[in-house]
């Protein structure tokens, strides 16, 4: 879960490229969006008046939120739950094997 604070660098093919309305910069056009729903987006050229380049993620946290890992500890919590789940079921199988009676251990033909 070390990707949480890593900065994201998008490749050219991953960028959303579009033109803002006339007489507006990319930063002006997207300012409201980036304060709301687009909070995690990264506008690469805010002063440009054409070919706005937007990367979907700024940090690893923005990507991990799409996987429902809203906080860094969620990943460790989920990993702990998986280990706990596997341990409990292993213990249950072991317990059931120990509780078998001699009559049920015999093979019947």
Coordinates of C-alpha atoms in Angstrom, one line a residue:
X1 CA 0.0 0.0 0.0
X2 CA 3.0 2.2 -0.6
X3 CA 1.3 3.7 -3.8
X4 CA -1.0 5.9 -1.6
X5 CA 1.3 9.0 -1.6
X6 CA 3.0 8.5 -5.0
X7 CA 2.6 11.2 -7.6
X8 CA 1.0 10.0 -10.8
X9 CA 2.5 10.9 -14.2
X10 CA 0.1 10.1 -17.1
X11 CA 1.3 9.0 -20.5
X12 CA 0.2 11.1 -23.6
X13 CA -2.5 8.5 -24.5
X14 CA -4.0 8.6 -21.0
X15 CA -4.7 12.4 -21.0
X16 CA -8.1 13.9 -21.7
X17 CA -7.4 16.6 -24.3
X18 CA -10.1 19.2 -25.2
X19 CA -10.5 22.9 -26.0
X20 CA -12.1 25.4 -23.6
X21 CA -14.7 28.0 -24.7
X22 CA -13.3 31.0 -26.5
X23 CA -11.4 33.6 -24.4
X24 CA -11.0 31.2 -21.4
X25 CA -8.0 29.4 -20.1
X26 CA -8.0 25.8 -19.2
X27 CA -7.6 26.7 -15.5
X28 CA -10.6 29.1 -15.6
X29 CA -12.8 26.7 -17.4
X30 CA -12.0 23.7 -15.1
X31 CA -11.8 25.6 -11.7
X32 CA -15.3 24.8 -10.5
X33 CA -15.0 21.2 -11.7
X34 CA -11.7 20.7 -9.9
X35 CA -13.1 22.0 -6.7
X36 CA -16.0 19.5 -6.8
X37 CA -16.2 16.2 -8.6
X38 CA -12.8 16.5 -10.3
X39 CA -11.0 17.1 -7.1
X40 CA -8.3 14.4 -7.9
X41 CA -7.7 15.5 -11.5
X42 CA -4.4 17.1 -12.6
X43 CA -4.6 19.9 -15.1
X44 CA -1.2 20.0 -16.8
X45 CA -1.5 23.3 -18.7
X46 CA -3.8 25.7 -16.7
X47 CA -2.7 28.8 -18.7
X48 CA -3.4 27.3 -22.1
X49 CA -6.3 28.5 -24.2
X50 CA -6.5 25.4 -26.4
X51 CA -5.6 21.7 -26.0
X52 CA -6.3 21.4 -22.3
X53 CA -4.5 18.3 -20.9
X54 CA -6.1 16.6 -17.9
X55 CA -4.8 13.6 -16.1
X56 CA -7.4 11.6 -14.3
X57 CA -5.3 11.2 -11.1
X58 CA -2.9 13.4 -9.2
X59 CA -1.6 10.9 -6.6
X60 CA -2.0 7.2 -5.9
X61 CA -4.7 8.0 -3.4
X62 CA -6.9 9.3 -6.2
X63 CA -6.5 5.9 -8.0
X64 CA -7.0 3.8 -4.9
X65 CA -10.3 5.6 -4.1
X66 CA -11.7 4.1 -7.3
X67 CA -10.9 0.7 -5.6
X68 CA -12.8 1.8 -2.5
X69 CA -9.6 2.3 -0.5
X70 CA -10.5 5.8 0.8
X71 CA -7.9 5.9 3.5
X72 CA -4.4 4.3 3.7
X73 CA -5.3 2.1 6.6
X74 CA -8.2 0.5 4.6
X75 CA -5.7 -1.6 2.7
X76 CA -4.0 -2.9 5.8
X77 CA -7.4 -3.5 7.5
X78 CA -8.6 -5.5 4.5
X79 CA -5.4 -7.6 4.3
X80 CA -5.7 -8.3 8.1
X81 CA -9.3 -9.4 7.5
X82 CA -8.3 -11.9 4.8
X83 CA -5.6 -13.3 7.0
X84 CA -8.0 -13.6 9.9
X85 CA -10.6 -15.3 7.7
X86 CA -8.1 -17.8 6.4
X87 CA -6.8 -18.5 9.9
X88 CA -10.3 -19.1 11.4
X89 CA -11.3 -21.5 8.6
X90 CA -8.0 -23.4 8.9
X91 CA -8.7 -23.7 12.7
X92 CA -12.2 -24.9 12.1
X93 CA -11.1 -27.6 9.7
X94 CA -8.4 -28.7 12.2
X95 CA -10.9 -28.7 15.0
X96 CA -13.4 -30.8 13.0
X97 CA -10.7 -33.3 12.2
X98 CA -9.8 -33.7 15.9
X99 CA -13.5 -34.1 16.9
X100 CA -14.1 -37.0 14.6
X101 CA -15.0 -40.2 16.4
X102 CA -13.3 -43.6 15.9
X103 CA -16.5 -44.9 14.3
X104 CA -16.4 -42.2 11.6
X105 CA -12.7 -42.7 10.9
X106 CA -13.2 -46.3 9.7
X107 CA -13.6 -46.8 6.0
X108 CA -16.8 -48.7 5.1
X109 CA -16.9 -50.8 2.0

